[in-house]
């Protein structure tokens, strides 16, 4: 599916179903307010998270090798591996290990890394802020670029700006982000020396240094998002402008075109964008794996990759569970924002 | 409006032009765009897939990747011994660092290590024989393959300490490689027993305390290790650097850009030929290719058809054009090897009399005589190995051999050897001392798990060589073993590969700007002697 087609179909979804019930069909529940919505979503999340953890465990156990083999390397003897497997409890039956892990998770204990024996919660706490900041930066940058570009494009469809943003958007979507990352480093680090090529500076060590350290990795993630959001929003805005009666009414009242675009059409188009952003959030955190690796950022993506490479099942399961929770939470936030943006949702009217 | 729209791309192009122009001419003005050290700090990049992965931490007794993390271990713990050499890599020898010297007694059954006087751990406690004994006994319980558990240790009291500065290791039989192998084992890295007791084993994995040239400031596992100068280091005026940062990075291309951006000054163990050439052309970077010790070998499974037939093994020898691979893929940088040693290692002989060289006509004739040869060639996933297997496949196909390639991860490789149904494996077989881990015995002795050969006569030769402390005797025995392997066509050797150090021109130090053979895979850099030239 092309970006435009995807954008168009995603746009129509919330409009057809009416905002607020695009993905869930919760028109009845909305009468009971946001608390019921949150409660319902949390209940629905339990089997999803259970399924995700089970699938992850099965997948990691089906793959050849285990943490003992990966950690000891290619020159370990079978005896050394067997001894280490026993030390790591990997000689216990898989079902027993999974149930034991699940029991601990239910009591809030994510377990200890097989590789480092450090508490997984501590590892996550150490890495999570980096990834969250990176993703937030990328989203902010993508939206900051996409919103004005989409508005300008929608104002004069097929005009020069529209053509330029279409080319830029397609280019940003077409180039894989790891290639984009290397090109950005080549230009802005190697040649212009404007931004660091690797590493992360925490915000408490200086705001601008922090921003500089996130600029290139954030841009490498943001540019493809920009391409997608820009096309999506532009198409949605055009559809609103060309087909919706309230736009015609506003025009008839003599409302200025910019005002119609920003205050009327954009507000309605925001539903679709919000859905896309929420859906992107979970996948984007997983998508930081390559970028964090290239820019040597100590985030969750890097931790996940390292854990997969060492078959550190405990860490992988905890991270997958966390990422799934983020995705669910992001979708929930989107639904709650619908209520904020649309009084019909807030008051339970259809 | 229209005018503005037309200007935008022009402005953008104008802004990017200087940058893109710079990109297209890597050699020119490179000094301005390449790494240079700032202040007295150094950032070292390590491959995230090997030296830059320390998932289990840095405690020598609990880490399972100590051998890959040789450079980190040496920076934090210094080591009892390290391999050194003259600047050109010749005259390599094991030299004392925290140990003053050593002596071999009882025909090789006893190794006496004399420790330096007045050395202290960075927590202020004394570095003495008691601490070393504690460490060795603790390290021998480690699951790490870097723990020398296979050495012939005396069962009772393998380590004794006659006085506070002397440690004695006791063996049941002589083991000739003990001193040469020691710098790449975990017993070489001594931690503070007091700090271990105070911090606890879990935290000690992250922030172990040693007596090396640097101490740990922060340690983010497999990501970033920040070290600062040890102000109480035993050697006056050392280390030169105030701060040393090890940064794990995924991919050599990214690493090269980081060096060129000046955000790091050293990359240890580069393997990509185009990138090494690129670095050679960069005026701001220097390149040192270390003396090779580990030749690539095509292991042949002699317990399993088709290589239980000597003719099939001979066909592989005759079908292999090592020179073409060496020059075509690697610019002729790595020397041809006909045995399990490289020019940087001990007991090296460039040629083995009677070695079967490239002869495609004979290879084709043998394949025809055999009625065809269908094999699978496996290897461990790595840039160099995968290039070589592809080249071998094409050469062997020209000789009529049907070859499938399989690239394995650790786990699959181990399973292949356990099941024993593999045909051929491209591996490295060597180390500074042929007997040290990963050396000839590892690939060719019957009792080893990763061998394709089961020959009692070869076993006897290798065991005799390992047991001797007499250099001439060992040399003779290894030459006989090389002959024997060649005569029986047990596995063709290709070329001795060595990793390459790429670093900023203003950085120098042993193992970085000078040559030191790799004790196993990586060269041990003497971080205490690394310095940045005054600018």
mmCIF file of C-alpha atoms in Angstrom, chain B residues 193-427:
data_model
loop_
_atom_site.group_PDB
_atom_site.id
_atom_site.type_symbol
_atom_site.label_atom_id
_atom_site.label_comp_id
_atom_site.label_asym_id
_atom_site.label_seq_id
_atom_site.Cartn_x
_atom_site.Cartn_y
_atom_site.Cartn_z
ATOM 1 C CA UNK B 193 39.226 -9.351 47.853
ATOM 2 C CA UNK B 194 38.375 -6.630 50.372
ATOM 3 C CA UNK B 195 36.361 -4.620 47.863
ATOM 4 C CA UNK B 196 34.578 -7.776 46.718
ATOM 5 C CA UNK B 197 33.530 -8.546 50.293
ATOM 6 C CA UNK B 198 32.417 -4.969 50.881
ATOM 7 C CA UNK B 199 30.519 -4.384 47.636
ATOM 8 C CA UNK B 200 29.044 -7.837 47.199
ATOM 9 C CA UNK B 201 29.314 -10.045 44.139
ATOM 10 C CA UNK B 202 26.327 -8.594 42.250
ATOM 11 C CA UNK B 203 27.584 -4.997 42.280
ATOM 12 C CA UNK B 204 31.190 -6.160 41.875
ATOM 13 C CA UNK B 205 30.285 -7.401 38.394
ATOM 14 C CA UNK B 206 29.625 -3.774 37.463
ATOM 15 C CA UNK B 207 32.283 -1.925 39.418
ATOM 16 C CA UNK B 208 35.111 -4.335 40.195
ATOM 17 C CA UNK B 209 38.221 -2.982 41.876
ATOM 18 C CA UNK B 210 41.684 -3.805 40.598
ATOM 19 C CA UNK B 211 45.226 -2.484 40.712
ATOM 20 C CA UNK B 212 45.469 -1.569 37.051
ATOM 21 C CA UNK B 213 46.246 1.789 35.481
ATOM 22 C CA UNK B 214 42.602 2.920 35.546
ATOM 23 C CA UNK B 215 39.642 2.649 37.877
ATOM 24 C CA UNK B 216 35.978 2.497 37.005
ATOM 25 C CA UNK B 217 33.869 5.651 37.098
ATOM 26 C CA UNK B 218 30.790 4.160 35.485
ATOM 27 C CA UNK B 219 29.940 0.961 33.675
ATOM 28 C CA UNK B 220 26.921 0.566 31.458
ATOM 29 C CA UNK B 221 27.098 -3.079 30.418
ATOM 30 C CA UNK B 222 27.962 -3.651 26.756
ATOM 31 C CA UNK B 223 27.514 0.072 26.130
ATOM 32 C CA UNK B 224 29.970 2.371 27.797
ATOM 33 C CA UNK B 225 32.768 2.017 30.317
ATOM 34 C CA UNK B 226 34.202 5.213 31.740
ATOM 35 C CA UNK B 227 37.572 4.962 33.473
ATOM 36 C CA UNK B 228 39.767 7.484 35.205
ATOM 37 C CA UNK B 229 43.458 7.461 35.978
ATOM 38 C CA UNK B 230 44.510 5.399 38.987
ATOM 39 C CA UNK B 231 46.505 7.958 40.992
ATOM 40 C CA UNK B 232 48.165 5.218 43.047
ATOM 41 C CA UNK B 233 49.297 3.083 40.107
ATOM 42 C CA UNK B 234 52.589 1.392 40.948
ATOM 43 C CA UNK B 235 54.484 2.807 37.975
ATOM 44 C CA UNK B 236 55.601 6.393 38.481
ATOM 45 C CA UNK B 237 54.111 8.808 35.930
ATOM 46 C CA UNK B 238 51.749 6.196 34.475
ATOM 47 C CA UNK B 239 49.181 6.080 33.091
ATOM 48 C CA UNK B 240 49.510 9.093 30.843
ATOM 49 C CA UNK B 241 45.808 9.439 30.166
ATOM 50 C CA UNK B 242 43.481 11.067 32.695
ATOM 51 C CA UNK B 243 40.358 9.479 31.322
ATOM 52 C CA UNK B 244 39.715 6.462 29.141
ATOM 53 C CA UNK B 245 36.275 5.710 27.717
ATOM 54 C CA UNK B 246 35.341 2.474 25.989
ATOM 55 C CA UNK B 247 32.291 2.780 23.783
ATOM 56 C CA UNK B 248 30.586 -0.192 22.205
ATOM 57 C CA UNK B 249 29.436 0.466 18.645
ATOM 58 C CA UNK B 250 27.481 -1.579 16.134
ATOM 59 C CA UNK B 251 29.129 -1.636 12.725
ATOM 60 C CA UNK B 252 32.526 -0.632 11.389
ATOM 61 C CA UNK B 253 31.053 1.905 8.955
ATOM 62 C CA UNK B 254 29.482 3.803 11.831
ATOM 63 C CA UNK B 255 32.730 3.504 13.785
ATOM 64 C CA UNK B 256 34.741 4.981 10.936
ATOM 65 C CA UNK B 257 32.421 7.976 10.768
ATOM 66 C CA UNK B 258 32.725 8.498 14.503
ATOM 67 C CA UNK B 259 36.517 8.515 14.173
ATOM 68 C CA UNK B 260 36.321 10.980 11.314
ATOM 69 C CA UNK B 261 33.951 13.185 13.267
ATOM 70 C CA UNK B 262 36.516 13.294 16.062
ATOM 71 C CA UNK B 263 34.108 11.861 18.644
ATOM 72 C CA UNK B 264 36.423 8.902 19.258
ATOM 73 C CA UNK B 265 40.108 8.347 18.685
ATOM 74 C CA UNK B 266 40.633 4.582 18.503
ATOM 75 C CA UNK B 267 38.867 1.610 16.925
ATOM 76 C CA UNK B 268 40.239 -1.738 17.991
ATOM 77 C CA UNK B 269 40.246 -4.674 15.611
ATOM 78 C CA UNK B 270 38.912 -3.398 12.306
ATOM 79 C CA UNK B 271 38.348 -6.161 9.744
ATOM 80 C CA UNK B 272 36.670 -4.541 6.739
ATOM 81 C CA UNK B 273 39.175 -4.190 3.881
ATOM 82 C CA UNK B 274 37.536 -1.124 2.218
ATOM 83 C CA UNK B 275 37.327 0.712 5.528
ATOM 84 C CA UNK B 276 40.936 -0.069 6.425
ATOM 85 C CA UNK B 277 41.969 1.300 3.031
ATOM 86 C CA UNK B 278 39.814 4.368 3.628
ATOM 87 C CA UNK B 279 41.524 4.914 6.978
ATOM 88 C CA UNK B 280 44.931 4.543 5.331
ATOM 89 C CA UNK B 281 44.058 7.406 2.981
ATOM 90 C CA UNK B 282 42.866 9.665 5.777
ATOM 91 C CA UNK B 283 45.603 12.031 6.849
ATOM 92 C CA UNK B 284 44.162 12.301 10.346
ATOM 93 C CA UNK B 285 44.153 8.566 11.004
ATOM 94 C CA UNK B 286 46.868 6.004 11.485
ATOM 95 C CA UNK B 287 46.586 2.281 10.905
ATOM 96 C CA UNK B 288 48.536 -0.565 12.487
ATOM 97 C CA UNK B 289 48.110 -4.077 11.195
ATOM 98 C CA UNK B 290 49.128 -6.412 13.962
ATOM 99 C CA UNK B 291 51.345 -9.457 13.408
ATOM 100 C CA UNK B 292 49.001 -12.359 12.703
ATOM 101 C CA UNK B 293 48.932 -15.432 14.884
ATOM 102 C CA UNK B 294 45.716 -17.209 13.868
ATOM 103 C CA UNK B 295 45.505 -18.772 10.408
ATOM 104 C CA UNK B 296 42.204 -19.648 8.820
ATOM 105 C CA UNK B 297 41.831 -23.378 8.307
ATOM 106 C CA UNK B 298 39.214 -25.440 6.531
ATOM 107 C CA UNK B 299 38.478 -28.131 9.078
ATOM 108 C CA UNK B 300 37.484 -31.391 7.421
ATOM 109 C CA UNK B 301 35.408 -33.956 9.268
ATOM 110 C CA UNK B 302 37.477 -37.112 8.841
ATOM 111 C CA UNK B 303 34.997 -39.210 10.800
ATOM 112 C CA UNK B 304 32.261 -38.737 8.261
ATOM 113 C CA UNK B 305 31.930 -39.139 4.465
ATOM 114 C CA UNK B 306 33.134 -37.706 2.162
ATOM 115 C CA UNK B 307 36.208 -36.576 4.100
ATOM 116 C CA UNK B 308 36.887 -39.940 5.683
ATOM 117 C CA UNK B 309 38.423 -40.567 2.253
ATOM 118 C CA UNK B 310 41.859 -38.965 1.967
ATOM 119 C CA UNK B 311 41.327 -38.349 -1.779
ATOM 120 C CA UNK B 312 38.377 -36.069 -1.064
ATOM 121 C CA UNK B 313 40.511 -34.101 1.378
ATOM 122 C CA UNK B 314 43.285 -33.834 -1.194
ATOM 123 C CA UNK B 315 40.818 -32.500 -3.731
ATOM 124 C CA UNK B 316 40.008 -29.638 -1.363
ATOM 125 C CA UNK B 317 43.712 -28.817 -0.988
ATOM 126 C CA UNK B 318 44.248 -28.796 -4.748
ATOM 127 C CA UNK B 319 41.081 -26.802 -5.445
ATOM 128 C CA UNK B 320 41.986 -23.999 -3.022
ATOM 129 C CA UNK B 321 43.787 -20.981 -4.451
ATOM 130 C CA UNK B 322 44.870 -19.176 -1.297
ATOM 131 C CA UNK B 323 46.857 -16.551 -3.166
ATOM 132 C CA UNK B 324 43.801 -15.469 -5.140
ATOM 133 C CA UNK B 325 41.752 -15.037 -1.961
ATOM 134 C CA UNK B 326 44.551 -13.278 -0.139
ATOM 135 C CA UNK B 327 45.228 -10.773 -2.887
ATOM 136 C CA UNK B 328 41.728 -10.500 -4.301
ATOM 137 C CA UNK B 329 39.854 -9.968 -1.077
ATOM 138 C CA UNK B 330 42.478 -8.680 1.311
ATOM 139 C CA UNK B 331 44.979 -6.757 -0.835
ATOM 140 C CA UNK B 332 47.677 -9.259 0.092
ATOM 141 C CA UNK B 333 47.856 -7.948 3.650
ATOM 142 C CA UNK B 334 47.738 -11.308 5.382
ATOM 143 C CA UNK B 335 50.489 -13.892 4.803
ATOM 144 C CA UNK B 336 49.831 -17.345 3.387
ATOM 145 C CA UNK B 337 49.984 -20.039 6.004
ATOM 146 C CA UNK B 338 50.580 -23.738 5.567
ATOM 147 C CA UNK B 339 50.228 -24.670 9.219
ATOM 148 C CA UNK B 340 48.604 -23.632 12.462
ATOM 149 C CA UNK B 341 50.982 -20.751 13.206
ATOM 150 C CA UNK B 342 51.259 -17.198 11.924
ATOM 151 C CA UNK B 343 54.342 -14.990 11.636
ATOM 152 C CA UNK B 344 53.480 -13.209 14.888
ATOM 153 C CA UNK B 345 53.326 -16.395 16.917
ATOM 154 C CA UNK B 346 55.771 -18.883 18.333
ATOM 155 C CA UNK B 347 57.209 -21.800 16.334
ATOM 156 C CA UNK B 348 56.192 -20.331 12.997
ATOM 157 C CA UNK B 349 57.407 -21.859 9.752
ATOM 158 C CA UNK B 350 56.297 -20.165 6.560
ATOM 159 C CA UNK B 351 56.129 -23.330 4.507
ATOM 160 C CA UNK B 352 55.632 -27.022 5.137
ATOM 161 C CA UNK B 353 57.545 -29.305 2.762
ATOM 162 C CA UNK B 354 55.231 -31.357 0.566
ATOM 163 C CA UNK B 355 52.212 -29.130 1.221
ATOM 164 C CA UNK B 356 49.604 -29.582 -1.518
ATOM 165 C CA UNK B 357 49.231 -26.307 -3.392
ATOM 166 C CA UNK B 358 46.659 -25.073 -5.897
ATOM 167 C CA UNK B 359 46.293 -27.506 -8.805
ATOM 168 C CA UNK B 360 42.787 -27.355 -10.255
ATOM 169 C CA UNK B 361 43.483 -30.048 -12.875
ATOM 170 C CA UNK B 362 44.414 -32.560 -10.170
ATOM 171 C CA UNK B 363 41.426 -31.484 -8.092
ATOM 172 C CA UNK B 364 39.095 -32.103 -11.046
ATOM 173 C CA UNK B 365 40.710 -35.473 -11.726
ATOM 174 C CA UNK B 366 40.212 -36.578 -8.116
ATOM 175 C CA UNK B 367 36.618 -35.369 -8.089
ATOM 176 C CA UNK B 368 35.981 -37.331 -11.286
ATOM 177 C CA UNK B 369 37.633 -40.396 -9.754
ATOM 178 C CA UNK B 370 35.381 -40.054 -6.716
ATOM 179 C CA UNK B 371 32.330 -39.742 -8.957
ATOM 180 C CA UNK B 372 31.588 -36.250 -7.693
ATOM 181 C CA UNK B 373 31.948 -34.419 -4.391
ATOM 182 C CA UNK B 374 29.018 -32.756 -2.636
ATOM 183 C CA UNK B 375 29.804 -30.901 0.570
ATOM 184 C CA UNK B 376 28.556 -28.280 2.969
ATOM 185 C CA UNK B 377 30.979 -25.589 4.097
ATOM 186 C CA UNK B 378 30.060 -23.910 7.360
ATOM 187 C CA UNK B 379 31.492 -20.998 9.263
ATOM 188 C CA UNK B 380 30.804 -18.695 12.163
ATOM 189 C CA UNK B 381 29.049 -15.483 11.173
ATOM 190 C CA UNK B 382 31.689 -12.804 10.560
ATOM 191 C CA UNK B 383 32.577 -10.380 7.784
ATOM 192 C CA UNK B 384 35.907 -11.974 6.879
ATOM 193 C CA UNK B 385 34.782 -15.603 7.186
ATOM 194 C CA UNK B 386 31.727 -15.060 5.024
ATOM 195 C CA UNK B 387 33.806 -13.453 2.287
ATOM 196 C CA UNK B 388 36.255 -16.344 2.375
ATOM 197 C CA UNK B 389 33.571 -19.049 2.230
ATOM 198 C CA UNK B 390 32.040 -17.393 -0.816
ATOM 199 C CA UNK B 391 35.430 -17.312 -2.536
ATOM 200 C CA UNK B 392 36.088 -20.946 -1.629
ATOM 201 C CA UNK B 393 32.702 -21.984 -2.959
ATOM 202 C CA UNK B 394 33.455 -20.424 -6.325
ATOM 203 C CA UNK B 395 36.962 -21.952 -6.508
ATOM 204 C CA UNK B 396 35.814 -25.403 -5.465
ATOM 205 C CA UNK B 397 32.928 -25.327 -7.939
ATOM 206 C CA UNK B 398 35.452 -24.782 -10.718
ATOM 207 C CA UNK B 399 37.020 -28.060 -9.655
ATOM 208 C CA UNK B 400 33.660 -29.779 -9.940
ATOM 209 C CA UNK B 401 32.906 -29.769 -6.214
ATOM 210 C CA UNK B 402 29.306 -29.024 -5.326
ATOM 211 C CA UNK B 403 29.396 -26.691 -2.319
ATOM 212 C CA UNK B 404 26.629 -25.325 -0.114
ATOM 213 C CA UNK B 405 27.482 -22.601 2.390
ATOM 214 C CA UNK B 406 26.050 -22.383 5.893
ATOM 215 C CA UNK B 407 26.736 -19.461 8.196
ATOM 216 C CA UNK B 408 26.179 -20.231 11.848
ATOM 217 C CA UNK B 409 25.691 -18.452 15.118
ATOM 218 C CA UNK B 410 27.556 -19.775 18.177
ATOM 219 C CA UNK B 411 24.739 -22.038 19.241
ATOM 220 C CA UNK B 412 24.267 -23.677 15.858
ATOM 221 C CA UNK B 413 28.008 -24.107 15.386
ATOM 222 C CA UNK B 414 28.275 -25.849 18.742
ATOM 223 C CA UNK B 415 25.355 -28.108 17.879
ATOM 224 C CA UNK B 416 26.908 -28.985 14.509
ATOM 225 C CA UNK B 417 30.052 -30.204 16.250
ATOM 226 C CA UNK B 418 28.068 -32.034 18.914
ATOM 227 C CA UNK B 419 26.008 -33.879 16.299
ATOM 228 C CA UNK B 420 29.175 -34.495 14.263
ATOM 229 C CA UNK B 421 27.542 -34.635 10.820
ATOM 230 C CA UNK B 422 29.237 -31.547 9.415
ATOM 231 C CA UNK B 423 31.533 -31.758 6.362
ATOM 232 C CA UNK B 424 33.818 -28.729 6.386
ATOM 233 C CA UNK B 425 34.128 -25.693 8.620
ATOM 234 C CA UNK B 426 36.103 -22.530 8.027
ATOM 235 C CA UNK B 427 37.647 -21.603 11.375
#
